[in-house]
Amino acid sequence: MPGIIENEFGKITIAEDIVATLVGYAAGENYGIVGMNSKKASDTILQLVGTTNHKRGVKVTVVEDGTVMDIDLYITVVYGVSLPAVAKNAMENVRYRVEDLTGLKVRNVNVHIEGIRV
């Protein structure tokens, strides 16, 4: 279900894939995150053929009436960083970027740290 914004001029619908791409860019801006982990077979196939997929490791779930969403990030972090600090920064940055760029509300940003890389 896409995100929906209604105003006096009409209705704007924003696809979940667009929000997932924004989330991927926002997560990549954070210090300590070195990779996003694929959760779908299509993500792995795109990686094998060399296509950059900014939606990789991102799950967006639109809830309520299309104006609120939950976001899950599946990440790999660099060895030696504070895991809670990296997760907190990612949560804050992703929430800010999505709300600022789309106008949709983010209810939860869940960070799943699935790997550590040297």
Short mmCIF file of N, CA and C in Angstrom, two decimals:
data_model
loop_
_atom_site.label_atom_id
_atom_site.label_comp_id
_atom_site.label_asym_id
_atom_site.label_seq_id
_atom_site.Cartn_x
_atom_site.Cartn_y
_atom_site.Cartn_z
N MET A 1 0.85 -1.18 0.00
CA MET A 1 0.00 0.00 0.00
C MET A 1 0.89 1.24 0.00
N PRO A 2 0.66 2.17 -0.89
CA PRO A 2 1.50 3.37 -0.95
C PRO A 2 1.17 4.37 0.15
N GLY A 3 2.12 5.28 0.40
CA GLY A 3 1.86 6.37 1.32
C GLY A 3 0.98 7.40 0.64
N ILE A 4 0.07 7.99 1.40
CA ILE A 4 -0.91 8.92 0.82
C ILE A 4 -0.87 10.24 1.58
N ILE A 5 -0.80 11.32 0.83
CA ILE A 5 -0.88 12.66 1.39
C ILE A 5 -2.03 13.36 0.68
N GLU A 6 -2.96 13.90 1.45
CA GLU A 6 -4.07 14.65 0.86
C GLU A 6 -3.98 16.09 1.30
N ASN A 7 -4.21 17.01 0.35
CA ASN A 7 -4.28 18.43 0.66
C ASN A 7 -5.41 19.06 -0.14
N GLU A 8 -5.49 20.37 -0.12
CA GLU A 8 -6.60 21.04 -0.78
C GLU A 8 -6.54 20.92 -2.30
N PHE A 9 -5.40 20.55 -2.86
CA PHE A 9 -5.25 20.43 -4.30
C PHE A 9 -5.54 19.03 -4.83
N GLY A 10 -5.50 18.04 -3.94
CA GLY A 10 -5.72 16.66 -4.38
C GLY A 10 -4.97 15.67 -3.53
N LYS A 11 -4.64 14.54 -4.15
CA LYS A 11 -4.01 13.44 -3.43
C LYS A 11 -2.66 13.11 -4.06
N ILE A 12 -1.67 12.85 -3.20
CA ILE A 12 -0.34 12.43 -3.64
C ILE A 12 -0.11 11.03 -3.10
N THR A 13 0.27 10.10 -3.97
CA THR A 13 0.61 8.76 -3.51
C THR A 13 2.09 8.52 -3.76
N ILE A 14 2.76 7.98 -2.75
CA ILE A 14 4.19 7.72 -2.83
C ILE A 14 4.38 6.22 -2.64
N ALA A 15 4.96 5.57 -3.64
CA ALA A 15 5.15 4.12 -3.60
C ALA A 15 6.14 3.73 -2.51
N GLU A 16 5.95 2.54 -1.93
CA GLU A 16 6.84 2.04 -0.90
C GLU A 16 8.27 1.89 -1.42
N ASP A 17 8.43 1.56 -2.70
CA ASP A 17 9.77 1.44 -3.28
C ASP A 17 10.52 2.77 -3.27
N ILE A 18 9.81 3.86 -3.49
CA ILE A 18 10.45 5.18 -3.45
C ILE A 18 10.92 5.49 -2.03
N VAL A 19 10.07 5.21 -1.05
CA VAL A 19 10.44 5.44 0.35
C VAL A 19 11.62 4.55 0.72
N ALA A 20 11.62 3.29 0.26
CA ALA A 20 12.72 2.37 0.55
C ALA A 20 14.04 2.88 -0.04
N THR A 21 13.98 3.47 -1.22
CA THR A 21 15.18 4.03 -1.83
C THR A 21 15.69 5.21 -1.01
N LEU A 22 14.79 6.08 -0.56
CA LEU A 22 15.18 7.20 0.31
C LEU A 22 15.83 6.70 1.59
N VAL A 23 15.25 5.66 2.17
CA VAL A 23 15.78 5.08 3.41
C VAL A 23 17.18 4.53 3.16
N GLY A 24 17.39 3.87 2.03
CA GLY A 24 18.70 3.33 1.70
C GLY A 24 19.76 4.41 1.61
N TYR A 25 19.43 5.52 0.96
CA TYR A 25 20.37 6.64 0.88
C TYR A 25 20.64 7.21 2.27
N ALA A 26 19.58 7.41 3.06
CA ALA A 26 19.73 7.99 4.40
C ALA A 26 20.56 7.08 5.31
N ALA A 27 20.36 5.77 5.22
CA ALA A 27 21.13 4.85 6.05
C ALA A 27 22.59 4.85 5.64
N GLY A 28 22.86 4.96 4.36
CA GLY A 28 24.23 4.98 3.86
C GLY A 28 25.03 6.19 4.30
N GLU A 29 24.36 7.26 4.73
CA GLU A 29 25.03 8.48 5.18
C GLU A 29 25.64 8.32 6.57
N ASN A 30 25.25 7.30 7.31
CA ASN A 30 25.65 7.17 8.71
C ASN A 30 27.02 6.54 8.88
N TYR A 31 27.81 7.11 9.77
CA TYR A 31 29.12 6.56 10.10
C TYR A 31 28.92 5.20 10.79
N GLY A 32 29.71 4.23 10.37
CA GLY A 32 29.66 2.92 10.99
C GLY A 32 28.90 1.88 10.20
N ILE A 33 28.00 2.31 9.33
CA ILE A 33 27.26 1.36 8.50
C ILE A 33 28.06 1.13 7.22
N VAL A 34 28.46 -0.13 7.00
CA VAL A 34 29.27 -0.44 5.82
C VAL A 34 28.51 -1.26 4.79
N GLY A 35 27.31 -1.71 5.12
CA GLY A 35 26.54 -2.47 4.15
C GLY A 35 25.12 -2.71 4.61
N MET A 36 24.29 -2.99 3.62
CA MET A 36 22.90 -3.35 3.88
C MET A 36 22.73 -4.81 3.48
N ASN A 37 22.04 -5.59 4.30
CA ASN A 37 21.87 -7.01 4.05
C ASN A 37 20.56 -7.27 3.33
N SER A 38 20.64 -8.07 2.28
CA SER A 38 19.45 -8.35 1.49
C SER A 38 18.49 -9.25 2.26
N LYS A 39 17.23 -8.99 2.11
CA LYS A 39 16.19 -9.78 2.74
C LYS A 39 15.32 -10.48 1.71
N LYS A 40 15.54 -10.18 0.43
CA LYS A 40 14.74 -10.78 -0.64
C LYS A 40 15.67 -11.40 -1.67
N ALA A 41 15.20 -12.43 -2.35
CA ALA A 41 16.00 -13.08 -3.38
C ALA A 41 16.32 -12.11 -4.52
N SER A 42 15.40 -11.21 -4.83
CA SER A 42 15.64 -10.26 -5.93
C SER A 42 16.81 -9.33 -5.60
N ASP A 43 16.99 -8.99 -4.32
CA ASP A 43 18.13 -8.16 -3.91
C ASP A 43 19.44 -8.86 -4.18
N THR A 44 19.50 -10.15 -3.88
CA THR A 44 20.72 -10.93 -4.10
C THR A 44 21.03 -11.05 -5.58
N ILE A 45 20.02 -11.26 -6.40
CA ILE A 45 20.22 -11.37 -7.85
C ILE A 45 20.74 -10.06 -8.42
N LEU A 46 20.18 -8.94 -7.99
CA LEU A 46 20.65 -7.64 -8.46
C LEU A 46 22.10 -7.41 -8.06
N GLN A 47 22.47 -7.87 -6.86
CA GLN A 47 23.84 -7.71 -6.41
C GLN A 47 24.79 -8.53 -7.27
N LEU A 48 24.38 -9.74 -7.64
CA LEU A 48 25.22 -10.61 -8.45
C LEU A 48 25.49 -10.04 -9.83
N VAL A 49 24.51 -9.36 -10.42
CA VAL A 49 24.70 -8.78 -11.75
C VAL A 49 25.33 -7.40 -11.70
N GLY A 50 25.61 -6.92 -10.50
CA GLY A 50 26.33 -5.65 -10.36
C GLY A 50 25.48 -4.41 -10.35
N THR A 51 24.18 -4.55 -10.21
CA THR A 51 23.29 -3.40 -10.18
C THR A 51 23.23 -2.83 -8.77
N THR A 52 23.35 -1.51 -8.64
CA THR A 52 23.23 -0.89 -7.33
C THR A 52 21.76 -0.83 -6.95
N ASN A 53 21.45 -1.35 -5.78
CA ASN A 53 20.07 -1.39 -5.31
C ASN A 53 20.02 -0.73 -3.95
N HIS A 54 19.53 0.51 -3.90
CA HIS A 54 19.48 1.24 -2.65
C HIS A 54 18.35 0.79 -1.74
N LYS A 55 17.46 -0.06 -2.25
CA LYS A 55 16.37 -0.61 -1.43
C LYS A 55 16.82 -1.85 -0.67
N ARG A 56 18.01 -2.33 -0.96
CA ARG A 56 18.51 -3.55 -0.35
C ARG A 56 18.62 -3.39 1.16
N GLY A 57 18.09 -4.33 1.91
CA GLY A 57 18.16 -4.30 3.36
C GLY A 57 17.16 -3.38 4.00
N VAL A 58 16.16 -2.94 3.26
CA VAL A 58 15.15 -2.02 3.77
C VAL A 58 13.77 -2.64 3.59
N LYS A 59 12.97 -2.60 4.64
CA LYS A 59 11.58 -3.05 4.55
C LYS A 59 10.70 -1.91 5.05
N VAL A 60 9.79 -1.47 4.19
CA VAL A 60 8.86 -0.39 4.53
C VAL A 60 7.46 -0.97 4.61
N THR A 61 6.79 -0.71 5.72
CA THR A 61 5.42 -1.17 5.91
C THR A 61 4.54 0.04 6.19
N VAL A 62 3.60 0.30 5.29
CA VAL A 62 2.67 1.41 5.48
C VAL A 62 1.51 0.91 6.34
N VAL A 63 1.19 1.65 7.39
CA VAL A 63 0.14 1.26 8.32
C VAL A 63 -0.93 2.34 8.39
N GLU A 64 -1.96 2.03 9.12
CA GLU A 64 -3.10 2.91 9.32
C GLU A 64 -3.74 3.28 7.99
N ASP A 65 -3.90 4.54 7.70
CA ASP A 65 -4.61 4.96 6.49
C ASP A 65 -3.66 5.39 5.37
N GLY A 66 -2.41 4.94 5.44
CA GLY A 66 -1.45 5.29 4.41
C GLY A 66 -0.60 6.49 4.73
N THR A 67 -0.76 7.07 5.91
CA THR A 67 0.00 8.26 6.27
C THR A 67 1.10 7.98 7.28
N VAL A 68 1.17 6.75 7.79
CA VAL A 68 2.15 6.38 8.80
C VAL A 68 2.85 5.11 8.34
N MET A 69 4.15 5.00 8.64
CA MET A 69 4.87 3.80 8.21
C MET A 69 5.86 3.33 9.26
N ASP A 70 6.18 2.04 9.16
CA ASP A 70 7.24 1.41 9.95
C ASP A 70 8.36 1.05 8.99
N ILE A 71 9.61 1.22 9.45
CA ILE A 71 10.77 0.94 8.62
C ILE A 71 11.69 -0.01 9.36
N ASP A 72 12.14 -1.05 8.66
CA ASP A 72 13.13 -1.99 9.19
C ASP A 72 14.39 -1.90 8.35
N LEU A 73 15.55 -1.76 9.04
CA LEU A 73 16.86 -1.73 8.37
C LEU A 73 17.64 -2.96 8.78
N TYR A 74 18.24 -3.64 7.83
CA TYR A 74 19.09 -4.79 8.08
C TYR A 74 20.49 -4.41 7.64
N ILE A 75 21.39 -4.19 8.62
CA ILE A 75 22.68 -3.57 8.32
C ILE A 75 23.87 -4.41 8.78
N THR A 76 25.03 -4.08 8.19
CA THR A 76 26.33 -4.56 8.64
C THR A 76 27.12 -3.34 9.07
N VAL A 77 27.77 -3.43 10.23
CA VAL A 77 28.54 -2.30 10.76
C VAL A 77 30.02 -2.63 10.76
N VAL A 78 30.84 -1.60 10.89
CA VAL A 78 32.28 -1.77 10.93
C VAL A 78 32.68 -2.16 12.35
N TYR A 79 33.70 -2.99 12.45
CA TYR A 79 34.19 -3.45 13.75
C TYR A 79 34.75 -2.27 14.55
N GLY A 80 34.43 -2.22 15.82
CA GLY A 80 35.00 -1.21 16.72
C GLY A 80 34.09 -0.04 17.02
N VAL A 81 32.95 0.07 16.37
CA VAL A 81 32.05 1.18 16.65
C VAL A 81 31.07 0.78 17.74
N SER A 82 30.49 1.76 18.37
CA SER A 82 29.45 1.51 19.37
C SER A 82 28.16 1.13 18.65
N LEU A 83 27.72 -0.09 18.85
CA LEU A 83 26.53 -0.56 18.15
C LEU A 83 25.29 0.26 18.51
N PRO A 84 25.04 0.57 19.80
CA PRO A 84 23.87 1.40 20.11
C PRO A 84 23.94 2.80 19.50
N ALA A 85 25.15 3.37 19.44
CA ALA A 85 25.29 4.72 18.87
C ALA A 85 25.01 4.71 17.37
N VAL A 86 25.53 3.71 16.66
CA VAL A 86 25.29 3.62 15.21
C VAL A 86 23.81 3.41 14.95
N ALA A 87 23.17 2.52 15.72
CA ALA A 87 21.74 2.25 15.53
C ALA A 87 20.91 3.50 15.82
N LYS A 88 21.23 4.21 16.88
CA LYS A 88 20.48 5.42 17.25
C LYS A 88 20.62 6.49 16.17
N ASN A 89 21.84 6.69 15.67
CA ASN A 89 22.06 7.68 14.61
C ASN A 89 21.30 7.31 13.35
N ALA A 90 21.30 6.01 13.00
CA ALA A 90 20.57 5.57 11.82
C ALA A 90 19.08 5.80 11.98
N MET A 91 18.55 5.49 13.15
CA MET A 91 17.12 5.70 13.42
C MET A 91 16.74 7.16 13.26
N GLU A 92 17.52 8.04 13.87
CA GLU A 92 17.21 9.47 13.82
C GLU A 92 17.34 10.02 12.41
N ASN A 93 18.40 9.65 11.69
CA ASN A 93 18.61 10.17 10.35
C ASN A 93 17.54 9.68 9.38
N VAL A 94 17.22 8.39 9.45
CA VAL A 94 16.20 7.84 8.55
C VAL A 94 14.85 8.49 8.82
N ARG A 95 14.47 8.60 10.09
CA ARG A 95 13.19 9.22 10.44
C ARG A 95 13.14 10.66 9.92
N TYR A 96 14.20 11.43 10.16
CA TYR A 96 14.22 12.83 9.74
C TYR A 96 14.11 12.95 8.21
N ARG A 97 14.94 12.17 7.49
CA ARG A 97 14.95 12.27 6.02
C ARG A 97 13.61 11.90 5.40
N VAL A 98 13.02 10.80 5.87
CA VAL A 98 11.74 10.36 5.28
C VAL A 98 10.64 11.37 5.59
N GLU A 99 10.54 11.82 6.83
CA GLU A 99 9.49 12.78 7.17
C GLU A 99 9.70 14.11 6.46
N ASP A 100 10.95 14.54 6.31
CA ASP A 100 11.23 15.82 5.65
C ASP A 100 10.97 15.75 4.15
N LEU A 101 11.39 14.68 3.51
CA LEU A 101 11.28 14.59 2.05
C LEU A 101 9.91 14.16 1.56
N THR A 102 9.17 13.37 2.36
CA THR A 102 7.88 12.87 1.88
C THR A 102 6.67 13.50 2.57
N GLY A 103 6.83 13.98 3.78
CA GLY A 103 5.69 14.50 4.53
C GLY A 103 4.91 13.41 5.25
N LEU A 104 5.34 12.15 5.10
CA LEU A 104 4.69 11.04 5.78
C LEU A 104 5.30 10.86 7.17
N LYS A 105 4.54 10.35 8.10
CA LYS A 105 5.03 10.13 9.46
C LYS A 105 5.65 8.74 9.58
N VAL A 106 6.75 8.66 10.31
CA VAL A 106 7.41 7.39 10.58
C VAL A 106 7.12 7.03 12.03
N ARG A 107 6.43 5.90 12.22
CA ARG A 107 6.09 5.46 13.58
C ARG A 107 7.28 4.79 14.24
N ASN A 108 7.93 3.85 13.55
CA ASN A 108 9.05 3.10 14.10
C ASN A 108 10.14 2.94 13.06
N VAL A 109 11.39 3.03 13.51
CA VAL A 109 12.53 2.64 12.70
C VAL A 109 13.24 1.55 13.51
N ASN A 110 13.22 0.33 13.00
CA ASN A 110 13.85 -0.80 13.68
C ASN A 110 15.14 -1.14 12.96
N VAL A 111 16.24 -1.20 13.72
CA VAL A 111 17.55 -1.50 13.15
C VAL A 111 17.94 -2.91 13.57
N HIS A 112 18.22 -3.75 12.59
CA HIS A 112 18.66 -5.13 12.83
C HIS A 112 20.13 -5.22 12.40
N ILE A 113 21.04 -5.32 13.36
CA ILE A 113 22.45 -5.44 13.04
C ILE A 113 22.74 -6.92 12.81
N GLU A 114 23.08 -7.25 11.57
CA GLU A 114 23.22 -8.65 11.19
C GLU A 114 24.66 -9.07 10.89
N GLY A 115 25.58 -8.12 10.95
CA GLY A 115 26.96 -8.48 10.69
C GLY A 115 27.92 -7.39 11.11
N ILE A 116 29.19 -7.82 11.29
CA ILE A 116 30.27 -6.89 11.61
C ILE A 116 31.39 -7.16 10.62
N ARG A 117 31.93 -6.12 10.04
CA ARG A 117 33.00 -6.24 9.06
C ARG A 117 34.23 -5.48 9.54
N VAL A 118 35.38 -6.03 9.28
CA VAL A 118 36.64 -5.40 9.69
C VAL A 118 37.04 -4.37 8.66
#
